[in-house]
JSON list of C-alpha atoms in Angstrom, two decimals:
[
{"chain": "A", "resi": 50, "resn": "MET", "atom": "CA", "xyz": [-0.23, -0.24, -0.31]},
{"chain": "A", "resi": 51, "resn": "SER", "atom": "CA", "xyz": [1.56, 2.96, -0.73]},
{"chain": "A", "resi": 52, "resn": "THR", "atom": "CA", "xyz": [1.14, 5.85, 0.82]},
{"chain": "A", "resi": 53, "resn": "LYS", "atom": "CA", "xyz": [0.63, 9.96, -1.00]},
{"chain": "A", "resi": 54, "resn": "TYR", "atom": "CA", "xyz": [2.80, 12.24, 0.73]},
{"chain": "A", "resi": 55, "resn": "GLN", "atom": "CA", "xyz": [3.27, 16.31, 0.04]},
{"chain": "A", "resi": 56, "resn": "GLU", "atom": "CA", "xyz": [7.24, 17.44, -0.28]},
{"chain": "A", "resi": 57, "resn": "SER", "atom": "CA", "xyz": [9.08, 16.90, 2.03]},
{"chain": "A", "resi": 58, "resn": "ASP", "atom": "CA", "xyz": [12.64, 17.60, 3.93]},
{"chain": "A", "resi": 59, "resn": "GLU", "atom": "CA", "xyz": [14.89, 14.85, 5.20]},
{"chain": "A", "resi": 60, "resn": "VAL", "atom": "CA", "xyz": [16.19, 14.67, 7.36]},
{"chain": "A", "resi": 61, "resn": "SER", "atom": "CA", "xyz": [19.46, 12.16, 8.47]},
{"chain": "A", "resi": 62, "resn": "ARG", "atom": "CA", "xyz": [20.29, 8.88, 5.83]},
{"chain": "A", "resi": 63, "resn": "PHE", "atom": "CA", "xyz": [23.08, 6.66, 7.43]},
{"chain": "A", "resi": 64, "resn": "SER", "atom": "CA", "xyz": [23.97, 3.20, 6.10]},
{"chain": "A", "resi": 65, "resn": "VAL", "atom": "CA", "xyz": [22.34, -0.14, 8.31]},
{"chain": "A", "resi": 66, "resn": "SER", "atom": "CA", "xyz": [24.30, -2.53, 6.37]},
{"chain": "A", "resi": 67, "resn": "THR", "atom": "CA", "xyz": [25.66, -2.31, 3.50]},
{"chain": "A", "resi": 68, "resn": "SER", "atom": "CA", "xyz": [22.90, -3.20, 1.27]},
{"chain": "A", "resi": 69, "resn": "ALA", "atom": "CA", "xyz": [20.85, -0.83, 2.57]},
{"chain": "A", "resi": 70, "resn": "GLU", "atom": "CA", "xyz": [20.22, 3.00, 4.12]},
{"chain": "A", "resi": 71, "resn": "VAL", "atom": "CA", "xyz": [17.29, 4.75, 6.59]},
{"chain": "A", "resi": 72, "resn": "THR", "atom": "CA", "xyz": [16.38, 8.27, 5.56]},
{"chain": "A", "resi": 73, "resn": "ILE", "atom": "CA", "xyz": [14.45, 10.06, 7.75]},
{"chain": "A", "resi": 74, "resn": "LYS", "atom": "CA", "xyz": [12.29, 12.92, 7.35]},
{"chain": "A", "resi": 75, "resn": "ILE", "atom": "CA", "xyz": [10.37, 15.43, 7.91]},
{"chain": "A", "resi": 76, "resn": "ALA", "atom": "CA", "xyz": [6.62, 15.01, 5.62]},
{"chain": "A", "resi": 77, "resn": "GLU", "atom": "CA", "xyz": [3.16, 15.77, 5.61]},
{"chain": "A", "resi": 78, "resn": "ARG", "atom": "CA", "xyz": [0.23, 14.55, 4.86]},
{"chain": "A", "resi": 79, "resn": "GLU", "atom": "CA", "xyz": [-4.21, 15.98, 5.13]},
{"chain": "A", "resi": 80, "resn": "GLY", "atom": "CA", "xyz": [-3.16, 18.62, 6.71]},
{"chain": "A", "resi": 81, "resn": "HIS", "atom": "CA", "xyz": [-0.45, 16.74, 9.56]},
{"chain": "A", "resi": 82, "resn": "GLN", "atom": "CA", "xyz": [2.91, 16.10, 9.88]},
{"chain": "A", "resi": 83, "resn": "PHE", "atom": "CA", "xyz": [4.82, 13.26, 10.24]},
{"chain": "A", "resi": 84, "resn": "ILE", "atom": "CA", "xyz": [8.86, 11.83, 11.40]},
{"chain": "A", "resi": 85, "resn": "VAL", "atom": "CA", "xyz": [8.93, 8.93, 8.82]},
{"chain": "A", "resi": 86, "resn": "ILE", "atom": "CA", "xyz": [11.09, 6.81, 8.96]},
{"chain": "A", "resi": 87, "resn": "LYS", "atom": "CA", "xyz": [12.04, 4.48, 5.83]},
{"chain": "A", "resi": 88, "resn": "GLU", "atom": "CA", "xyz": [14.43, 1.98, 4.75]},
{"chain": "A", "resi": 89, "resn": "GLU", "atom": "CA", "xyz": [15.49, 2.11, 1.29]},
{"chain": "A", "resi": 90, "resn": "HIS", "atom": "CA", "xyz": [17.85, -0.41, -0.77]},
{"chain": "A", "resi": 91, "resn": "PRO", "atom": "CA", "xyz": [19.33, 0.57, -3.39]},
{"chain": "A", "resi": 92, "resn": "PRO", "atom": "CA", "xyz": [17.83, 0.05, -6.86]},
{"chain": "A", "resi": 93, "resn": "GLY", "atom": "CA", "xyz": [17.78, -3.62, -8.48]},
{"chain": "A", "resi": 94, "resn": "HIS", "atom": "CA", "xyz": [17.99, -4.64, -5.37]},
{"chain": "A", "resi": 95, "resn": "ILE", "atom": "CA", "xyz": [15.50, -6.81, -4.20]},
{"chain": "A", "resi": 96, "resn": "SER", "atom": "CA", "xyz": [14.49, -7.64, -0.78]},
{"chain": "A", "resi": 97, "resn": "THR", "atom": "CA", "xyz": [11.18, -8.75, 1.47]},
{"chain": "A", "resi": 98, "resn": "THR", "atom": "CA", "xyz": [11.89, -6.82, 4.06]},
{"chain": "A", "resi": 99, "resn": "GLU", "atom": "CA", "xyz": [11.72, -3.08, 3.67]},
{"chain": "A", "resi": 100, "resn": "HIS", "atom": "CA", "xyz": [10.45, -1.00, 6.30]},
{"chain": "A", "resi": 101, "resn": "THR", "atom": "CA", "xyz": [8.33, 2.62, 6.93]},
{"chain": "A", "resi": 102, "resn": "ILE", "atom": "CA", "xyz": [7.06, 3.64, 10.03]},
{"chain": "A", "resi": 103, "resn": "GLU", "atom": "CA", "xyz": [5.25, 7.10, 10.74]},
{"chain": "A", "resi": 104, "resn": "ILE", "atom": "CA", "xyz": [5.39, 8.93, 13.57]},
{"chain": "A", "resi": 105, "resn": "PRO", "atom": "CA", "xyz": [2.63, 11.68, 13.97]},
{"chain": "A", "resi": 106, "resn": "ALA", "atom": "CA", "xyz": [4.65, 14.55, 15.47]},
{"chain": "A", "resi": 107, "resn": "ALA", "atom": "CA", "xyz": [2.61, 15.27, 17.47]},
{"chain": "A", "resi": 108, "resn": "LEU", "atom": "CA", "xyz": [4.11, 12.11, 19.63]},
{"chain": "A", "resi": 109, "resn": "LEU", "atom": "CA", "xyz": [7.55, 14.38, 17.97]},
{"chain": "A", "resi": 110, "resn": "PRO", "atom": "CA", "xyz": [8.19, 14.80, 23.17]},
{"chain": "A", "resi": 111, "resn": "GLU", "atom": "CA", "xyz": [8.04, 11.71, 23.50]},
{"chain": "A", "resi": 112, "resn": "LEU", "atom": "CA", "xyz": [10.55, 10.09, 20.92]},
{"chain": "A", "resi": 113, "resn": "LYS", "atom": "CA", "xyz": [13.19, 12.40, 22.31]},
{"chain": "A", "resi": 114, "resn": "ARG", "atom": "CA", "xyz": [11.68, 10.79, 25.87]},
{"chain": "A", "resi": 115, "resn": "ALA", "atom": "CA", "xyz": [12.11, 6.61, 24.43]},
{"chain": "A", "resi": 116, "resn": "VAL", "atom": "CA", "xyz": [16.11, 8.27, 22.99]},
{"chain": "A", "resi": 117, "resn": "ALA", "atom": "CA", "xyz": [17.19, 10.45, 25.67]},
{"chain": "A", "resi": 118, "resn": "VAL", "atom": "CA", "xyz": [16.13, 6.73, 27.87]},
{"chain": "A", "resi": 119, "resn": "LEU", "atom": "CA", "xyz": [17.87, 4.40, 25.11]},
{"chain": "A", "resi": 120, "resn": "GLU", "atom": "CA", "xyz": [21.48, 6.78, 25.47]},
{"chain": "A", "resi": 121, "resn": "GLU", "atom": "CA", "xyz": [20.99, 6.70, 29.23]},
{"chain": "A", "resi": 122, "resn": "ASN", "atom": "CA", "xyz": [20.52, 2.73, 29.10]},
{"chain": "A", "resi": 123, "resn": "PHE", "atom": "CA", "xyz": [23.20, 1.68, 26.76]},
{"chain": "A", "resi": 124, "resn": "GLY", "atom": "CA", "xyz": [25.78, 3.78, 28.71]},
{"chain": "A", "resi": 125, "resn": "ASP", "atom": "CA", "xyz": [28.66, 2.65, 30.66]},
{"chain": "A", "resi": 126, "resn": "GLU", "atom": "CA", "xyz": [27.22, 3.11, 33.97]},
{"chain": "A", "resi": 127, "resn": "GLU", "atom": "CA", "xyz": [24.30, 3.06, 36.15]},
{"chain": "A", "resi": 128, "resn": "THR", "atom": "CA", "xyz": [22.95, 5.55, 38.60]},
{"chain": "A", "resi": 129, "resn": "GLU", "atom": "CA", "xyz": [20.18, 6.03, 41.21]},
{"chain": "A", "resi": 130, "resn": "THR", "atom": "CA", "xyz": [21.15, 10.05, 41.08]},
{"chain": "A", "resi": 131, "resn": "HIS", "atom": "CA", "xyz": [20.64, 12.66, 38.53]},
{"chain": "A", "resi": 132, "resn": "ALA", "atom": "CA", "xyz": [23.80, 14.60, 38.37]},
{"chain": "A", "resi": 133, "resn": "LEU", "atom": "CA", "xyz": [25.44, 12.22, 35.64]},
{"chain": "A", "resi": 134, "resn": "HIS", "atom": "CA", "xyz": [23.02, 12.30, 33.57]},
{"chain": "A", "resi": 135, "resn": "PRO", "atom": "CA", "xyz": [21.75, 16.14, 33.77]},
{"chain": "A", "resi": 136, "resn": "VAL", "atom": "CA", "xyz": [18.71, 16.58, 32.45]},
{"chain": "A", "resi": 137, "resn": "SER", "atom": "CA", "xyz": [17.33, 19.67, 30.40]},
{"chain": "A", "resi": 138, "resn": "PHE", "atom": "CA", "xyz": [14.23, 21.61, 31.63]},
{"chain": "A", "resi": 139, "resn": "ALA", "atom": "CA", "xyz": [12.20, 23.88, 29.85]},
{"chain": "A", "resi": 140, "resn": "HIS", "atom": "CA", "xyz": [11.54, 26.01, 32.84]},
{"chain": "A", "resi": 141, "resn": "GLU", "atom": "CA", "xyz": [13.92, 26.54, 36.30]},
{"chain": "A", "resi": 142, "resn": "SER", "atom": "CA", "xyz": [10.77, 26.40, 38.10]},
{"chain": "A", "resi": 143, "resn": "GLU", "atom": "CA", "xyz": [11.03, 22.98, 36.81]},
{"chain": "A", "resi": 144, "resn": "ALA", "atom": "CA", "xyz": [15.35, 22.87, 37.81]},
{"chain": "A", "resi": 145, "resn": "GLU", "atom": "CA", "xyz": [14.16, 24.45, 41.09]},
{"chain": "A", "resi": 146, "resn": "PHE", "atom": "CA", "xyz": [11.78, 21.75, 42.08]},
{"chain": "A", "resi": 147, "resn": "ALA", "atom": "CA", "xyz": [13.65, 18.51, 40.44]},
{"chain": "A", "resi": 148, "resn": "ARG", "atom": "CA", "xyz": [16.41, 19.98, 43.82]},
{"chain": "A", "resi": 149, "resn": "ILE", "atom": "CA", "xyz": [13.84, 19.79, 46.31]},
{"chain": "A", "resi": 150, "resn": "LEU", "atom": "CA", "xyz": [12.48, 16.21, 45.30]},
{"chain": "A", "resi": 151, "resn": "ASP", "atom": "CA", "xyz": [16.44, 15.81, 45.30]},
{"chain": "A", "resi": 152, "resn": "PHE", "atom": "CA", "xyz": [16.87, 17.32, 48.88]},
{"chain": "A", "resi": 153, "resn": "TYR", "atom": "CA", "xyz": [14.07, 14.24, 50.07]},
{"chain": "A", "resi": 154, "resn": "HIS", "atom": "CA", "xyz": [15.31, 11.49, 47.89]},
{"chain": "A", "resi": 155, "resn": "ILE", "atom": "CA", "xyz": [11.86, 10.86, 46.36]},
{"chain": "A", "resi": 156, "resn": "ALA", "atom": "CA", "xyz": [12.26, 9.71, 42.89]},
{"chain": "A", "resi": 157, "resn": "TRP", "atom": "CA", "xyz": [11.25, 11.51, 40.00]},
{"chain": "A", "resi": 158, "resn": "GLN", "atom": "CA", "xyz": [11.42, 10.75, 36.02]},
{"chain": "A", "resi": 159, "resn": "TYR", "atom": "CA", "xyz": [11.43, 14.34, 34.21]},
{"chain": "A", "resi": 160, "resn": "GLU", "atom": "CA", "xyz": [8.37, 14.10, 31.68]},
{"chain": "A", "resi": 161, "resn": "PRO", "atom": "CA", "xyz": [8.72, 10.15, 31.35]},
{"chain": "A", "resi": 162, "resn": "ARG", "atom": "CA", "xyz": [5.54, 9.74, 29.30]},
{"chain": "A", "resi": 163, "resn": "THR", "atom": "CA", "xyz": [2.51, 11.87, 26.71]},
{"chain": "A", "resi": 164, "resn": "PHE", "atom": "CA", "xyz": [-0.56, 11.30, 26.55]},
{"chain": "A", "resi": 165, "resn": "ALA", "atom": "CA", "xyz": [-2.16, 11.99, 23.45]},
{"chain": "A", "resi": 166, "resn": "ILE", "atom": "CA", "xyz": [-5.84, 13.84, 23.67]},
{"chain": "A", "resi": 167, "resn": "GLU", "atom": "CA", "xyz": [-6.66, 14.14, 20.70]},
{"chain": "A", "resi": 168, "resn": "TRP", "atom": "CA", "xyz": [-6.93, 12.29, 17.73]},
{"chain": "A", "resi": 169, "resn": "ASP", "atom": "CA", "xyz": [-8.70, 13.72, 13.71]},
{"chain": "A", "resi": 170, "resn": "GLU", "atom": "CA", "xyz": [-11.16, 11.19, 12.09]},
{"chain": "A", "resi": 171, "resn": "GLU", "atom": "CA", "xyz": [-8.41, 9.21, 10.67]},
{"chain": "A", "resi": 172, "resn": "GLY", "atom": "CA", "xyz": [-7.22, 8.59, 13.96]},
{"chain": "A", "resi": 173, "resn": "ASN", "atom": "CA", "xyz": [-4.11, 10.42, 13.61]},
{"chain": "A", "resi": 174, "resn": "ILE", "atom": "CA", "xyz": [-3.05, 12.81, 17.39]},
{"chain": "A", "resi": 175, "resn": "THR", "atom": "CA", "xyz": [-3.30, 16.38, 17.03]},
{"chain": "A", "resi": 176, "resn": "GLY", "atom": "CA", "xyz": [-3.21, 16.57, 21.10]},
{"chain": "A", "resi": 177, "resn": "SER", "atom": "CA", "xyz": [-0.94, 14.97, 23.15]},
{"chain": "A", "resi": 178, "resn": "PHE", "atom": "CA", "xyz": [0.09, 16.47, 26.90]},
{"chain": "A", "resi": 179, "resn": "THR", "atom": "CA", "xyz": [3.29, 15.42, 28.65]},
{"chain": "A", "resi": 180, "resn": "PRO", "atom": "CA", "xyz": [2.96, 16.25, 32.61]},
{"chain": "A", "resi": 181, "resn": "ASP", "atom": "CA", "xyz": [6.75, 17.44, 34.08]},
{"chain": "A", "resi": 182, "resn": "PHE", "atom": "CA", "xyz": [7.30, 14.62, 36.42]},
{"chain": "A", "resi": 183, "resn": "TYR", "atom": "CA", "xyz": [6.54, 11.20, 37.46]},
{"chain": "A", "resi": 184, "resn": "LEU", "atom": "CA", "xyz": [6.95, 10.07, 40.89]},
{"chain": "A", "resi": 185, "resn": "PRO", "atom": "CA", "xyz": [6.91, 7.01, 40.67]},
{"chain": "A", "resi": 186, "resn": "ASP", "atom": "CA", "xyz": [7.73, 5.59, 44.36]},
{"chain": "A", "resi": 187, "resn": "HIS", "atom": "CA", "xyz": [3.52, 6.95, 44.74]},
{"chain": "A", "resi": 188, "resn": "ASP", "atom": "CA", "xyz": [2.83, 6.44, 41.17]},
{"chain": "A", "resi": 189, "resn": "LEU", "atom": "CA", "xyz": [0.97, 10.01, 40.31]},
{"chain": "A", "resi": 190, "resn": "TYR", "atom": "CA", "xyz": [2.11, 12.81, 38.05]},
{"chain": "A", "resi": 191, "resn": "ILE", "atom": "CA", "xyz": [2.96, 16.70, 38.87]},
{"chain": "A", "resi": 192, "resn": "GLU", "atom": "CA", "xyz": [1.78, 19.50, 36.19]},
{"chain": "A", "resi": 193, "resn": "LEU", "atom": "CA", "xyz": [3.77, 22.87, 37.05]},
{"chain": "A", "resi": 194, "resn": "THR", "atom": "CA", "xyz": [1.69, 25.53, 36.50]},
{"chain": "A", "resi": 195, "resn": "THR", "atom": "CA", "xyz": [3.87, 28.55, 37.37]},
{"chain": "A", "resi": 196, "resn": "ALA", "atom": "CA", "xyz": [1.98, 30.58, 34.02]},
{"chain": "A", "resi": 197, "resn": "ARG", "atom": "CA", "xyz": [-0.11, 33.23, 32.58]},
{"chain": "A", "resi": 198, "resn": "GLN", "atom": "CA", "xyz": [-3.35, 32.51, 33.05]},
{"chain": "A", "resi": 199, "resn": "PRO", "atom": "CA", "xyz": [-3.88, 32.31, 29.64]},
{"chain": "A", "resi": 200, "resn": "LEU", "atom": "CA", "xyz": [-1.80, 29.63, 29.32]},
{"chain": "A", "resi": 201, "resn": "VAL", "atom": "CA", "xyz": [-3.37, 27.32, 32.10]},
{"chain": "A", "resi": 202, "resn": "THR", "atom": "CA", "xyz": [-6.28, 27.44, 31.30]},
{"chain": "A", "resi": 203, "resn": "LYS", "atom": "CA", "xyz": [-5.13, 25.65, 27.93]},
{"chain": "A", "resi": 204, "resn": "LYS", "atom": "CA", "xyz": [-3.30, 24.06, 30.18]},
{"chain": "A", "resi": 205, "resn": "ASN", "atom": "CA", "xyz": [-6.34, 22.95, 32.42]},
{"chain": "A", "resi": 206, "resn": "ARG", "atom": "CA", "xyz": [-8.48, 21.73, 29.35]},
{"chain": "A", "resi": 207, "resn": "LYS", "atom": "CA", "xyz": [-5.45, 19.31, 28.75]},
{"chain": "A", "resi": 208, "resn": "LEU", "atom": "CA", "xyz": [-5.73, 18.57, 32.09]},
{"chain": "A", "resi": 209, "resn": "ARG", "atom": "CA", "xyz": [-9.33, 17.71, 31.83]},
{"chain": "A", "resi": 210, "resn": "LYS", "atom": "CA", "xyz": [-9.20, 15.95, 29.21]},
{"chain": "A", "resi": 211, "resn": "VAL", "atom": "CA", "xyz": [-6.09, 13.20, 30.42]},
{"chain": "A", "resi": 212, "resn": "ARG", "atom": "CA", "xyz": [-8.27, 12.28, 33.52]},
{"chain": "A", "resi": 213, "resn": "GLU", "atom": "CA", "xyz": [-11.86, 11.48, 30.39]},
{"chain": "A", "resi": 214, "resn": "LEU", "atom": "CA", "xyz": [-8.89, 9.66, 28.81]},
{"chain": "A", "resi": 215, "resn": "TYR", "atom": "CA", "xyz": [-7.08, 8.50, 31.44]},
{"chain": "A", "resi": 216, "resn": "PRO", "atom": "CA", "xyz": [-9.19, 7.88, 34.60]},
{"chain": "A", "resi": 217, "resn": "ASP", "atom": "CA", "xyz": [-6.33, 5.28, 36.85]},
{"chain": "A", "resi": 218, "resn": "VAL", "atom": "CA", "xyz": [-3.12, 7.93, 35.95]},
{"chain": "A", "resi": 219, "resn": "SER", "atom": "CA", "xyz": [-3.20, 9.82, 38.96]},
{"chain": "A", "resi": 220, "resn": "MET", "atom": "CA", "xyz": [-1.82, 13.45, 38.57]},
{"chain": "A", "resi": 221, "resn": "LYS", "atom": "CA", "xyz": [-1.69, 15.98, 41.37]},
{"chain": "A", "resi": 222, "resn": "VAL", "atom": "CA", "xyz": [-1.79, 20.60, 39.74]},
{"chain": "A", "resi": 223, "resn": "LEU", "atom": "CA", "xyz": [0.58, 22.69, 41.35]},
{"chain": "A", "resi": 224, "resn": "TYR", "atom": "CA", "xyz": [-0.80, 25.61, 40.39]},
{"chain": "A", "resi": 225, "resn": "ALA", "atom": "CA", "xyz": [1.11, 29.31, 41.16]},
{"chain": "A", "resi": 226, "resn": "SER", "atom": "CA", "xyz": [0.50, 29.64, 44.50]},
{"chain": "A", "resi": 227, "resn": "ASP", "atom": "CA", "xyz": [1.17, 26.48, 45.42]},
{"chain": "A", "resi": 228, "resn": "TYR", "atom": "CA", "xyz": [4.43, 26.41, 44.31]},
{"chain": "A", "resi": 229, "resn": "ARG", "atom": "CA", "xyz": [5.26, 29.58, 46.21]},
{"chain": "A", "resi": 230, "resn": "LYS", "atom": "CA", "xyz": [4.48, 28.48, 49.09]},
{"chain": "A", "resi": 231, "resn": "LEU", "atom": "CA", "xyz": [6.63, 24.83, 48.81]},
{"chain": "A", "resi": 232, "resn": "ILE", "atom": "CA", "xyz": [10.39, 27.31, 47.45]},
{"chain": "A", "resi": 233, "resn": "GLU", "atom": "CA", "xyz": [9.35, 29.24, 51.00]},
{"chain": "A", "resi": 234, "resn": "LYS", "atom": "CA", "xyz": [9.50, 26.40, 52.86]},
{"chain": "A", "resi": 235, "resn": "PHE", "atom": "CA", "xyz": [12.15, 25.37, 51.87]},
{"chain": "A", "resi": 236, "resn": "ALA", "atom": "CA", "xyz": [13.57, 28.02, 51.26]},
{"chain": "A", "resi": 237, "resn": "ALA", "atom": "CA", "xyz": [13.01, 28.80, 54.89]},
{"chain": "A", "resi": 238, "resn": "SER", "atom": "CA", "xyz": [14.89, 25.94, 56.44]},
{"chain": "A", "resi": 239, "resn": "GLY", "atom": "CA", "xyz": [18.10, 27.57, 54.69]},
{"chain": "A", "resi": 240, "resn": "ARG", "atom": "CA", "xyz": [18.29, 24.30, 52.57]},
{"chain": "A", "resi": 241, "resn": "PHE", "atom": "CA", "xyz": [18.47, 25.57, 48.81]},
{"chain": "A", "resi": 242, "resn": "ARG", "atom": "CA", "xyz": [20.23, 26.41, 47.43]},
{"chain": "A", "resi": 243, "resn": "LYS", "atom": "CA", "xyz": [20.67, 26.96, 43.18]},
{"chain": "A", "resi": 244, "resn": "GLU", "atom": "CA", "xyz": [23.73, 24.11, 42.49]},
{"chain": "A", "resi": 245, "resn": "GLY", "atom": "CA", "xyz": [21.74, 21.80, 44.47]},
{"chain": "A", "resi": 246, "resn": "SER", "atom": "CA", "xyz": [22.13, 20.62, 48.11]},
{"chain": "A", "resi": 247, "resn": "GLY", "atom": "CA", "xyz": [23.72, 17.29, 49.85]}
]
């Protein structure tokens, strides 16, 4: 079955054997963007193992996290802390929250899962939500909301959809006021430092 794409941009091309190479392209079909990973063989080569994988662009954050986990798991060392595997946080508030969790020895994962929340008529994912933290010992997702009110409203709408679609998932939201109280309490203890402590 052939899939018709609009013009696509090649992102990467690399050899996987002497007779095959893989291309990664950004493509668009019916108004939706995809990451297309395709195994290609040279002209004249007969193969029954050609593969094409489509990943909706909405799942790019999840793909990036999967690659980060693979890199960590295939590294030379394993560690129970995040010291040897620094995380690139989207906001300083997330880094502060991670330092608090580290201080209290609360295990955490940063954006480990993306929840699909919207689909088009053909079942393609068009919207998703990625909570900031997951606390595995508590089976709890934490979302920090310290942004302006219009963004908070949009985020709350996404959170409602997650709760409707995934009723077994535990998720807590820390709003700006909650977060400020937490930071003030931690700072008052004299234990908050820019680079973290202990």
